[in-house]
Short mmCIF file of C-alpha atoms in Angstrom, two decimals:
data_model
loop_
_atom_site.label_atom_id
_atom_site.label_comp_id
_atom_site.label_asym_id
_atom_site.label_seq_id
_atom_site.Cartn_x
_atom_site.Cartn_y
_atom_site.Cartn_z
CA MET A 19 0.00 0.00 0.00
CA GLU A 20 2.85 2.31 0.86
CA ALA A 21 4.61 1.57 -2.43
CA THR A 22 1.43 2.32 -4.35
CA GLY A 23 1.19 5.71 -2.67
CA THR A 24 4.80 6.48 -3.58
CA ASP A 25 4.14 5.56 -7.23
CA GLU A 26 1.16 7.91 -7.34
CA VAL A 27 3.27 10.73 -5.89
CA ASP A 28 6.00 10.09 -8.49
CA LYS A 29 3.44 10.12 -11.31
CA LEU A 30 1.92 13.36 -10.04
CA LYS A 31 5.39 14.89 -9.72
CA THR A 32 6.22 13.89 -13.30
CA LYS A 33 3.00 15.41 -14.61
CA PHE A 34 3.57 18.62 -12.70
CA ILE A 35 7.13 18.95 -14.04
CA SER A 36 5.85 18.31 -17.58
CA ALA A 37 3.21 21.00 -17.18
CA TRP A 38 5.81 23.43 -15.82
CA ASN A 39 8.12 22.76 -18.78
CA ASN A 40 5.22 23.31 -21.16
CA MET A 41 4.73 26.75 -19.67
CA LYS A 42 8.47 27.47 -19.58
CA TYR A 43 9.06 26.65 -23.24
CA SER A 44 5.86 28.34 -24.40
CA TRP A 45 7.07 31.69 -23.03
CA VAL A 46 9.12 32.64 -26.08
CA LEU A 47 10.17 36.22 -26.72
CA LYS A 48 9.97 37.44 -30.28
CA THR A 49 13.44 38.45 -31.45
CA LYS A 50 14.71 39.58 -34.84
CA THR A 51 17.61 37.94 -36.62
CA TYR A 52 19.77 40.31 -38.62
CA PHE A 53 21.57 39.42 -41.85
CA SER A 54 24.25 41.44 -43.59
CA ARG A 55 23.83 42.45 -47.23
CA ASN A 56 27.60 42.40 -47.66
CA SER A 57 28.21 38.71 -46.93
CA PRO A 58 26.93 35.54 -48.60
CA VAL A 59 24.48 33.27 -46.76
CA LEU A 60 24.86 29.50 -47.13
CA LEU A 61 21.89 27.21 -46.52
CA LEU A 62 22.45 23.48 -46.97
CA GLY A 63 24.60 23.88 -50.06
CA LYS A 64 22.80 26.86 -51.57
CA CYS A 65 24.33 30.32 -51.57
CA TYR A 66 22.41 33.60 -51.33
CA HIS A 67 23.74 37.13 -51.42
CA PHE A 68 21.23 39.85 -50.59
CA LYS A 69 23.50 42.56 -52.01
CA TYR A 70 22.60 41.33 -55.50
CA GLU A 71 18.88 41.15 -54.85
CA ASP A 72 18.00 43.85 -57.39
CA GLU A 73 20.57 42.87 -59.96
CA ASN A 74 20.14 40.38 -62.78
CA GLU A 75 23.56 38.82 -62.41
CA LEU A 76 25.03 35.85 -60.62
CA LEU A 77 27.18 36.44 -57.59
CA PRO A 78 30.90 36.00 -58.35
CA VAL A 79 32.28 32.85 -56.77
CA SER A 80 35.20 34.86 -55.36
CA SER A 81 32.79 36.64 -53.00
CA GLY A 82 32.69 33.65 -50.67
CA CYS A 83 30.14 31.18 -52.06
CA THR A 84 32.07 27.95 -52.51
CA VAL A 85 29.44 25.84 -54.30
CA GLU A 86 29.54 27.10 -57.88
CA ASP A 87 26.58 25.10 -59.12
CA HIS A 88 24.34 26.40 -56.36
CA VAL A 89 25.10 30.14 -56.43
CA ILE A 90 21.92 32.23 -56.45
CA ALA A 91 21.50 35.92 -57.26
CA GLY A 92 20.45 36.71 -53.72
CA SER A 93 16.81 37.33 -53.06
CA VAL A 94 15.66 37.72 -49.46
CA GLU A 95 12.30 36.20 -50.36
CA GLU A 96 13.92 33.21 -52.05
CA PHE A 97 16.10 32.61 -49.00
CA ARG A 98 13.11 32.90 -46.66
CA LYS A 99 11.09 30.49 -48.77
CA ASP A 100 13.96 28.00 -48.86
CA PHE A 101 14.52 28.20 -45.09
CA ILE A 102 10.84 27.99 -44.14
CA SER A 103 10.43 24.95 -46.41
CA ARG A 104 12.77 22.91 -44.18
CA ILE A 105 10.82 20.71 -41.76
CA TRP A 106 10.82 22.05 -38.18
CA LEU A 107 10.25 19.62 -35.31
CA THR A 108 9.91 21.05 -31.80
CA TYR A 109 8.82 20.18 -28.30
CA ARG A 110 5.17 19.11 -28.22
CA GLU A 111 2.62 18.79 -25.44
CA GLU A 112 -0.57 16.78 -24.90
CA PHE A 113 0.47 13.86 -27.07
CA PRO A 114 -0.41 10.26 -26.11
CA PRO A 115 1.65 9.08 -23.11
CA ILE A 116 5.03 7.54 -23.87
CA GLU A 117 4.97 3.84 -23.08
CA GLY A 118 6.34 3.05 -19.65
CA SER A 119 5.90 6.60 -18.37
CA ALA A 120 3.28 9.24 -17.64
CA LEU A 121 4.99 11.78 -19.94
CA THR A 122 2.80 13.53 -22.49
CA THR A 123 5.43 16.08 -23.50
CA ASP A 124 9.15 16.12 -24.25
CA CYS A 125 9.71 19.66 -22.98
CA GLY A 126 13.03 20.00 -21.20
CA TRP A 127 14.66 16.76 -22.39
CA GLY A 128 13.79 15.83 -26.00
CA CYS A 129 15.66 18.53 -27.92
CA THR A 130 18.41 16.30 -29.36
CA LEU A 131 15.84 13.76 -30.53
CA ARG A 132 14.00 16.64 -32.24
CA THR A 133 17.11 17.97 -33.98
CA GLY A 134 17.94 14.43 -35.08
CA GLN A 135 14.44 14.20 -36.52
CA MET A 136 15.02 17.46 -38.42
CA LEU A 137 18.23 16.12 -39.95
CA LEU A 138 16.52 12.89 -41.01
CA ALA A 139 13.55 14.87 -42.36
CA GLN A 140 15.88 16.92 -44.56
CA GLY A 141 17.42 13.72 -45.87
CA LEU A 142 13.96 12.42 -46.77
CA VAL A 143 13.07 15.73 -48.42
CA LEU A 144 16.16 15.39 -50.63
CA HIS A 145 15.28 11.76 -51.35
CA PHE A 146 11.64 12.28 -52.33
CA LEU A 147 11.46 15.95 -53.38
CA GLY A 148 14.99 17.12 -54.22
CA ARG A 149 16.97 20.13 -53.03
CA ALA A 150 15.24 22.53 -55.43
CA TRP A 151 11.82 21.87 -53.84
CA THR A 152 10.20 24.59 -51.75
CA TRP A 153 6.82 24.61 -50.07
CA PRO A 154 4.42 26.81 -52.11
CA ASP A 155 2.79 28.17 -48.93
CA ALA A 156 6.07 28.93 -47.14
CA LEU A 157 5.81 32.72 -47.39
CA ASN A 158 2.24 32.66 -46.08
CA ILE A 159 3.45 31.73 -42.60
CA GLU A 160 3.51 34.68 -40.23
CA ASN A 161 5.52 35.04 -37.05
CA SER A 162 3.43 34.51 -33.94
CA ASP A 163 2.97 37.60 -31.82
CA SER A 164 4.91 37.50 -28.54
CA GLU A 165 2.07 39.17 -26.66
CA SER A 166 -0.32 36.37 -27.53
CA TRP A 167 2.25 33.83 -26.32
CA THR A 168 2.78 35.47 -22.95
CA SER A 169 -0.89 36.28 -22.37
CA ASN A 170 -1.79 32.62 -22.77
CA THR A 171 0.95 31.28 -20.51
CA VAL A 172 -1.24 30.64 -17.48
CA LYS A 173 -3.95 29.11 -19.64
CA LYS A 174 -1.39 26.79 -21.27
CA PHE A 175 -0.05 25.78 -17.85
CA THR A 176 -3.51 24.87 -16.61
CA ALA A 177 -4.58 23.19 -19.83
CA SER A 178 -1.38 21.16 -20.17
CA PHE A 179 -1.59 19.95 -16.58
CA GLU A 180 -5.21 18.90 -17.05
CA ALA A 181 -4.35 17.25 -20.36
CA SER A 182 -1.58 15.24 -18.69
CA LEU A 183 -4.22 13.71 -16.42
CA SER A 184 -6.60 12.88 -19.23
CA VAL A 185 -7.03 9.50 -20.87
CA GLU A 186 -4.95 8.40 -23.83
CA ARG A 187 -6.22 9.21 -27.29
CA GLU A 188 -6.34 6.47 -29.89
CA LEU A 189 -4.68 7.31 -33.17
CA LYS A 190 -4.97 5.82 -36.61
CA THR A 191 -2.24 5.78 -39.22
CA PRO A 192 -3.00 5.61 -42.94
CA THR A 193 -2.00 2.24 -44.32
CA ILE A 194 -2.18 3.14 -48.01
CA SER A 195 1.18 3.22 -49.79
CA LEU A 196 2.47 6.62 -50.82
CA LYS A 197 3.26 5.32 -54.28
CA GLU A 198 -0.35 4.23 -54.71
CA THR A 199 -1.54 7.68 -53.67
CA ILE A 200 0.91 9.41 -56.01
CA GLY A 201 -0.41 7.40 -58.95
CA ARG A 202 -3.73 9.21 -58.77
CA TYR A 203 -2.01 12.57 -59.39
CA SER A 204 0.70 11.54 -61.84
CA ASP A 205 -0.16 14.46 -64.14
CA ASP A 206 0.18 17.07 -61.42
CA ARG A 207 3.74 17.51 -60.15
CA GLU A 208 2.79 20.01 -57.46
CA MET A 209 0.15 17.66 -56.08
CA GLN A 210 2.71 14.85 -56.02
CA ASN A 211 5.13 17.00 -54.09
CA GLU A 212 2.47 18.01 -51.60
CA ILE A 213 1.58 14.37 -50.92
CA TYR A 214 5.24 13.53 -50.34
CA HIS A 215 5.57 16.60 -48.14
CA ARG A 216 2.67 15.56 -45.91
CA LYS A 217 3.78 11.94 -45.84
CA ILE A 218 7.28 12.85 -44.66
CA ILE A 219 5.85 14.99 -41.84
CA SER A 220 3.42 12.24 -40.84
CA TRP A 221 6.36 9.86 -40.29
CA PHE A 222 7.50 12.18 -37.49
CA GLY A 223 4.13 12.43 -35.75
CA ASP A 224 3.96 12.10 -31.97
CA SER A 225 2.32 8.73 -31.73
CA ARG A 226 3.41 5.12 -31.26
CA LEU A 227 2.61 4.31 -34.87
CA ALA A 228 4.69 7.05 -36.48
CA LEU A 229 7.83 5.44 -37.91
CA PHE A 230 10.23 8.18 -36.81
CA GLY A 231 8.11 9.77 -34.13
CA LEU A 232 9.35 10.50 -30.63
CA HIS A 233 7.61 7.43 -29.19
CA GLN A 234 9.34 5.09 -31.63
CA LEU A 235 12.77 6.67 -31.20
CA ILE A 236 12.53 6.31 -27.43
CA GLU A 237 11.74 2.61 -27.84
CA TYR A 238 14.95 2.17 -29.83
CA GLY A 239 16.81 4.25 -27.25
CA LYS A 240 15.82 1.80 -24.53
CA LYS A 241 18.05 -0.76 -26.20
CA SER A 242 21.04 1.45 -25.39
CA GLY A 243 19.98 2.11 -21.80
CA LYS A 244 18.06 5.34 -22.45
CA LYS A 245 14.51 6.09 -21.41
CA ALA A 246 11.94 8.88 -21.76
CA GLY A 247 13.07 11.93 -19.81
CA ASP A 248 16.81 11.20 -20.18
CA TRP A 249 19.30 13.41 -21.99
CA TYR A 250 20.33 12.11 -25.42
CA GLY A 251 23.69 12.92 -26.98
CA PRO A 252 24.12 13.50 -30.75
CA ALA A 253 26.06 10.25 -31.24
CA VAL A 254 23.40 8.17 -29.48
CA VAL A 255 20.69 9.83 -31.59
CA ALA A 256 22.63 8.94 -34.75
CA HIS A 257 22.45 5.24 -33.89
CA ILE A 258 18.79 5.51 -32.89
CA LEU A 259 17.96 7.06 -36.27
CA ARG A 260 19.85 4.30 -38.04
CA LYS A 261 17.83 1.65 -36.24
CA ALA A 262 14.56 3.45 -36.94
CA VAL A 263 15.25 3.55 -40.69
CA GLU A 264 16.52 -0.03 -40.80
CA GLU A 265 13.41 -1.31 -39.01
CA ALA A 266 10.94 0.76 -41.07
CA ARG A 267 8.88 -1.58 -43.23
CA HIS A 268 6.99 1.06 -45.20
CA PRO A 269 7.34 0.29 -48.94
CA ASP A 270 8.37 3.86 -49.75
CA LEU A 271 11.36 3.63 -47.39
CA GLN A 272 12.97 0.51 -48.83
CA GLY A 273 15.13 2.63 -51.13
CA ILE A 274 17.01 4.46 -48.37
CA THR A 275 19.30 3.43 -45.51
CA ILE A 276 21.53 5.03 -42.86
CA TYR A 277 25.21 4.46 -42.12
CA VAL A 278 26.85 5.70 -38.90
CA ALA A 279 30.62 6.26 -38.99
CA GLN A 280 32.72 4.17 -36.60
CA ASP A 281 35.22 6.16 -34.55
CA CYS A 282 35.18 9.05 -37.06
CA THR A 283 35.84 6.68 -39.97
CA VAL A 284 33.55 5.98 -42.92
CA TYR A 285 34.34 2.58 -44.42
CA SER A 286 33.40 2.87 -48.08
CA SER A 287 32.78 -0.83 -48.70
CA ASP A 288 30.44 -1.02 -45.71
CA VAL A 289 28.46 1.92 -47.08
CA ILE A 290 28.24 0.43 -50.57
CA ASP A 291 27.17 -2.94 -49.13
CA LYS A 292 24.27 -1.23 -47.36
CA GLN A 293 23.33 0.58 -50.56
CA CYS A 294 23.32 -2.63 -52.60
CA THR A 295 21.28 -4.67 -50.11
CA SER A 296 17.63 -4.95 -51.10
CA MET A 297 14.74 -6.72 -49.38
CA ALA A 298 13.21 -7.50 -52.78
CA SER A 299 15.18 -10.00 -54.85
CA ASP A 300 13.99 -8.44 -58.10
CA ASN A 301 15.17 -4.95 -57.11
CA THR A 302 18.69 -4.20 -58.36
CA ASP A 303 18.62 -0.44 -57.81
CA ASP A 304 21.13 1.15 -55.45
CA LYS A 305 19.76 2.47 -52.21
CA ALA A 306 20.21 6.08 -51.19
CA VAL A 307 22.19 6.50 -47.98
CA ILE A 308 22.28 9.08 -45.21
CA ILE A 309 25.75 9.08 -43.66
CA LEU A 310 25.93 10.23 -40.04
CA VAL A 311 29.33 11.15 -38.58
CA PRO A 312 29.54 11.87 -34.83
CA VAL A 313 32.56 14.14 -34.24
CA ARG A 314 34.03 16.38 -31.57
CA LEU A 315 35.23 19.87 -32.48
CA GLY A 316 37.59 20.30 -29.54
CA GLY A 317 37.92 19.49 -25.85
CA GLU A 318 35.64 21.18 -23.33
CA ARG A 319 35.09 24.05 -25.76
CA THR A 320 34.87 24.20 -29.53
CA ASN A 321 38.20 24.91 -31.19
CA ALA A 322 37.92 28.04 -33.36
CA ASP A 323 40.20 26.39 -35.93
CA TYR A 324 37.27 24.17 -36.93
CA LEU A 325 35.14 27.09 -38.13
CA ASP A 326 36.26 26.71 -41.73
CA PHE A 327 35.54 22.99 -41.52
CA VAL A 328 31.95 23.57 -40.37
CA LYS A 329 31.46 26.21 -43.06
CA GLY A 330 32.81 23.85 -45.68
CA ILE A 331 30.45 21.07 -44.57
CA LEU A 332 27.37 23.31 -44.69
CA SER A 333 28.42 24.52 -48.16
CA LEU A 334 28.25 21.04 -49.66
CA GLU A 335 25.21 20.01 -51.69
CA TYR A 336 25.33 16.62 -49.95
CA CYS A 337 24.95 18.09 -46.46
CA VAL A 338 21.65 17.55 -44.63
CA GLY A 339 22.67 19.58 -41.59
CA ILE A 340 24.40 19.19 -38.24
CA VAL A 341 22.91 18.05 -34.93
CA GLY A 342 24.73 20.19 -32.39
CA GLY A 343 24.00 23.21 -30.24
CA LYS A 344 25.12 24.73 -26.96
CA PRO A 345 25.70 22.75 -23.73
CA LYS A 346 22.38 21.14 -22.71
CA GLN A 347 20.61 22.80 -25.69
CA SER A 348 20.52 21.03 -29.04
CA TYR A 349 20.03 22.96 -32.30
CA TYR A 350 19.75 21.89 -35.94
CA PHE A 351 22.42 23.81 -37.86
CA ALA A 352 21.57 24.34 -41.52
CA GLY A 353 23.75 27.22 -42.70
CA PHE A 354 25.93 30.19 -41.84
CA GLN A 355 26.83 33.80 -42.57
CA ASP A 356 30.30 35.03 -41.70
CA ASP A 357 31.15 33.47 -38.31
CA SER A 358 27.55 32.88 -37.24
CA LEU A 359 25.67 29.60 -37.67
CA ILE A 360 22.05 29.56 -38.88
CA TYR A 361 19.85 27.10 -37.05
CA MET A 362 16.36 25.91 -36.20
CA ASP A 363 15.50 25.74 -32.51
CA PRO A 364 13.36 22.89 -31.10
CA HIS A 365 12.94 24.65 -27.73
CA TYR A 366 9.43 25.93 -28.39
CA CYS A 367 6.54 23.95 -27.00
CA GLN A 368 3.68 23.52 -29.47
CA SER A 369 0.43 21.62 -29.17
CA PHE A 370 0.11 18.06 -30.38
CA VAL A 371 -1.01 17.65 -34.01
CA ASP A 372 -2.73 14.43 -35.06
CA VAL A 373 -1.01 13.75 -38.38
CA SER A 374 -3.29 10.80 -39.12
CA ILE A 375 -6.23 13.04 -39.99
CA LYS A 376 -6.76 14.21 -43.55
CA ASP A 377 -5.33 17.64 -44.35
CA PHE A 378 -3.75 18.12 -40.92
CA PRO A 379 -2.30 21.65 -40.49
CA LEU A 380 1.28 22.04 -41.69
CA GLU A 381 2.12 25.49 -40.32
CA THR A 382 3.62 24.34 -37.02
CA PHE A 383 6.06 22.07 -38.85
CA HIS A 384 7.78 24.98 -40.60
CA CYS A 385 9.89 27.60 -38.83
CA PRO A 386 8.87 31.16 -39.77
CA SER A 387 12.28 32.74 -39.16
CA PRO A 388 15.91 31.61 -38.81
CA LYS A 389 18.11 32.14 -35.78
CA LYS A 390 21.84 32.84 -35.68
CA MET A 391 24.50 31.89 -33.15
CA SER A 392 28.21 32.64 -32.92
CA PHE A 393 30.33 29.62 -33.81
CA ARG A 394 32.32 30.16 -30.58
CA LYS A 395 29.23 29.21 -28.54
CA MET A 396 28.82 25.85 -30.28
CA ASP A 397 29.21 22.73 -28.15
CA PRO A 398 32.06 20.54 -29.49
CA SER A 399 29.88 17.40 -29.66
CA CYS A 400 27.88 17.10 -32.87
CA THR A 401 26.72 14.72 -35.59
CA ILE A 402 27.11 15.67 -39.25
CA GLY A 403 24.78 14.32 -41.93
CA PHE A 404 25.20 13.72 -45.67
CA TYR A 405 22.81 12.33 -48.28
CA CYS A 406 23.89 10.33 -51.36
CA ARG A 407 21.29 9.14 -53.86
CA ASN A 408 23.19 6.07 -55.13
CA VAL A 409 26.60 4.40 -55.11
CA GLN A 410 27.97 6.68 -57.80
CA ASP A 411 26.77 9.70 -55.84
CA PHE A 412 28.45 8.33 -52.70
CA LYS A 413 31.78 7.87 -54.47
CA ARG A 414 31.65 11.39 -55.83
CA ALA A 415 30.63 12.80 -52.44
CA SER A 416 33.41 10.95 -50.59
CA GLU A 417 35.98 12.44 -52.98
CA GLU A 418 34.64 15.98 -52.57
CA ILE A 419 34.30 15.72 -48.80
CA THR A 420 37.81 14.28 -48.49
CA LYS A 421 39.24 17.22 -50.46
CA MET A 422 37.32 19.64 -48.26
CA LEU A 423 38.57 17.92 -45.10
CA LYS A 424 42.18 18.19 -46.22
CA ILE A 425 41.83 21.87 -47.09
CA SER A 426 40.06 22.84 -43.87
CA SER A 427 42.16 20.69 -41.53
CA LYS A 428 44.92 22.68 -39.85
CA GLU A 429 45.87 19.66 -37.77
CA LYS A 430 47.85 16.65 -38.92
CA TYR A 431 44.72 14.52 -39.07
CA PRO A 432 41.23 15.49 -40.31
CA LEU A 433 38.18 15.20 -38.05
CA PHE A 434 36.98 12.14 -39.92
CA THR A 435 38.10 10.12 -42.90
CA PHE A 436 36.83 7.93 -45.73
CA VAL A 437 38.67 4.61 -45.91
CA ASN A 438 38.48 1.96 -48.64
CA GLY A 439 37.42 -1.51 -47.56
CA HIS A 440 35.29 -2.89 -44.73
CA SER A 441 35.60 -2.18 -41.04
CA ARG A 442 36.34 -5.87 -40.46
CA ASP A 443 39.47 -5.47 -42.59
CA TYR A 444 40.81 -3.16 -39.89
CA ASP A 445 40.12 -5.58 -37.00
CA PHE A 446 36.82 -3.97 -36.03
CA THR A 447 34.08 -6.27 -34.81
CA SER A 448 31.28 -6.36 -37.34
CA THR A 449 28.05 -5.24 -35.71
CA THR A 450 25.15 -7.63 -36.09
CA THR A 451 21.58 -7.38 -34.98
CA ASN A 452 18.59 -9.62 -34.59
CA GLU A 453 14.92 -9.12 -33.98
CA GLU A 454 15.16 -9.64 -30.22
CA ASP A 455 18.09 -7.23 -29.65
CA LEU A 456 18.24 -4.22 -31.92
CA PHE A 457 21.69 -3.20 -30.62
CA SER A 458 24.60 -5.64 -30.42
CA GLU A 459 26.78 -5.75 -27.30
CA ASP A 460 29.52 -3.89 -29.18
CA GLU A 461 27.07 -1.15 -30.15
CA LYS A 462 25.80 -0.85 -26.57
CA LYS A 463 29.33 -0.32 -25.26
CA ARG A 464 30.02 2.29 -27.95
CA LEU A 465 26.77 4.13 -27.27
CA LYS A 466 27.41 4.13 -23.53
CA ARG A 467 30.87 5.57 -24.10
CA PHE A 468 29.54 8.22 -26.48
CA SER A 469 26.89 9.35 -23.99
CA THR A 470 29.10 9.48 -20.90
CA GLU A 471 32.80 9.96 -21.58
CA GLU A 472 33.53 11.50 -24.95
CA PHE A 473 30.43 13.53 -25.75
CA VAL A 474 28.84 16.37 -23.84
CA LEU A 475 25.10 15.70 -23.64
CA LEU A 476 23.00 18.34 -25.34
#
């Protein structure tokens, strides 16, 4: 009887803390982000220069844009549309309780999972829609007024606390294949893109059935000793994302896989093997691959010498962003201007959206304005992501990234390397998995080390 009373107190305490975090992260002050017209802006491999906004000429490559094929005669509106089109995943409240806990929000602890979701979402956008795609309604999003946020704070606190005590809502997930849906609109490219757009977002919904939703990622995290409410480091999240994609059985996701670098080394043969492995015996097409590289940009603080490296990474057309941030605050870095990084911030608590309903609202999944942060404030622990459409694309990307690493590296050794051959050729234990244990013992040891000794938790 006494134990039961203690459990009830713990549950009530958890719900109260969740409600408090909902209020805390809903109180967001509206701030402006300033951009210079005299310096280029890089966003995931695309270059903008606002100085040339009214001129009908391309920006000279010598001005600082390093990706010649992606130089744009800078338009502020084009940049805004491109940025807003990226998928934004933030803290949410009032979603169905996470299994094994009373939590109905990830406020205060789920930021690295959210930034990992954003990186994966960008990879899926490249895979299904391409880098040139932008959301037609992007410029129709307006910034929320700070007064309305603060005036509703008490209401949100009360409502979120009451919602945390309410019964679980049952959700339904569409079972129809995306390819089948697309077939109905094969003559309308914009309609096809919109269906893909909504489908990608639905995979990140906050329910147990969403393939890459918070609930599912936490289940995979349990295999490495993590649970809901814990801090997650960027390296641990990289492995969780890999497992989520590998275990996804949706027919539209059989053409993409994830590879996580081992000890800052990408083994080319291991990557190609993953790309050439198909569940269907009659499918000979290469798989696309998202390569995740957990790295450390210094000791306790980020080494300023790595600034050029980070800029070079974000200038590549293959880059899908960086999961990083400040100590105990994870951000999704997507670009830069001068010595400031451009990012999307998950630390804003929004209400749960049921993505299983038809025509669910998309506005809260797109960030209305970018934020900037000095590179010097960046936490040294981060995970870098790249997308390659096929084996040929991977080989070309590895060559370009290797050249960039050599140029930007002021040390004797680059931050990470591409090596020919398999990891087993270098006396590394090949990681294997089975249905009962999603992480091998070797992976568990590596994840534990990443999250405790070598990486600062964000």
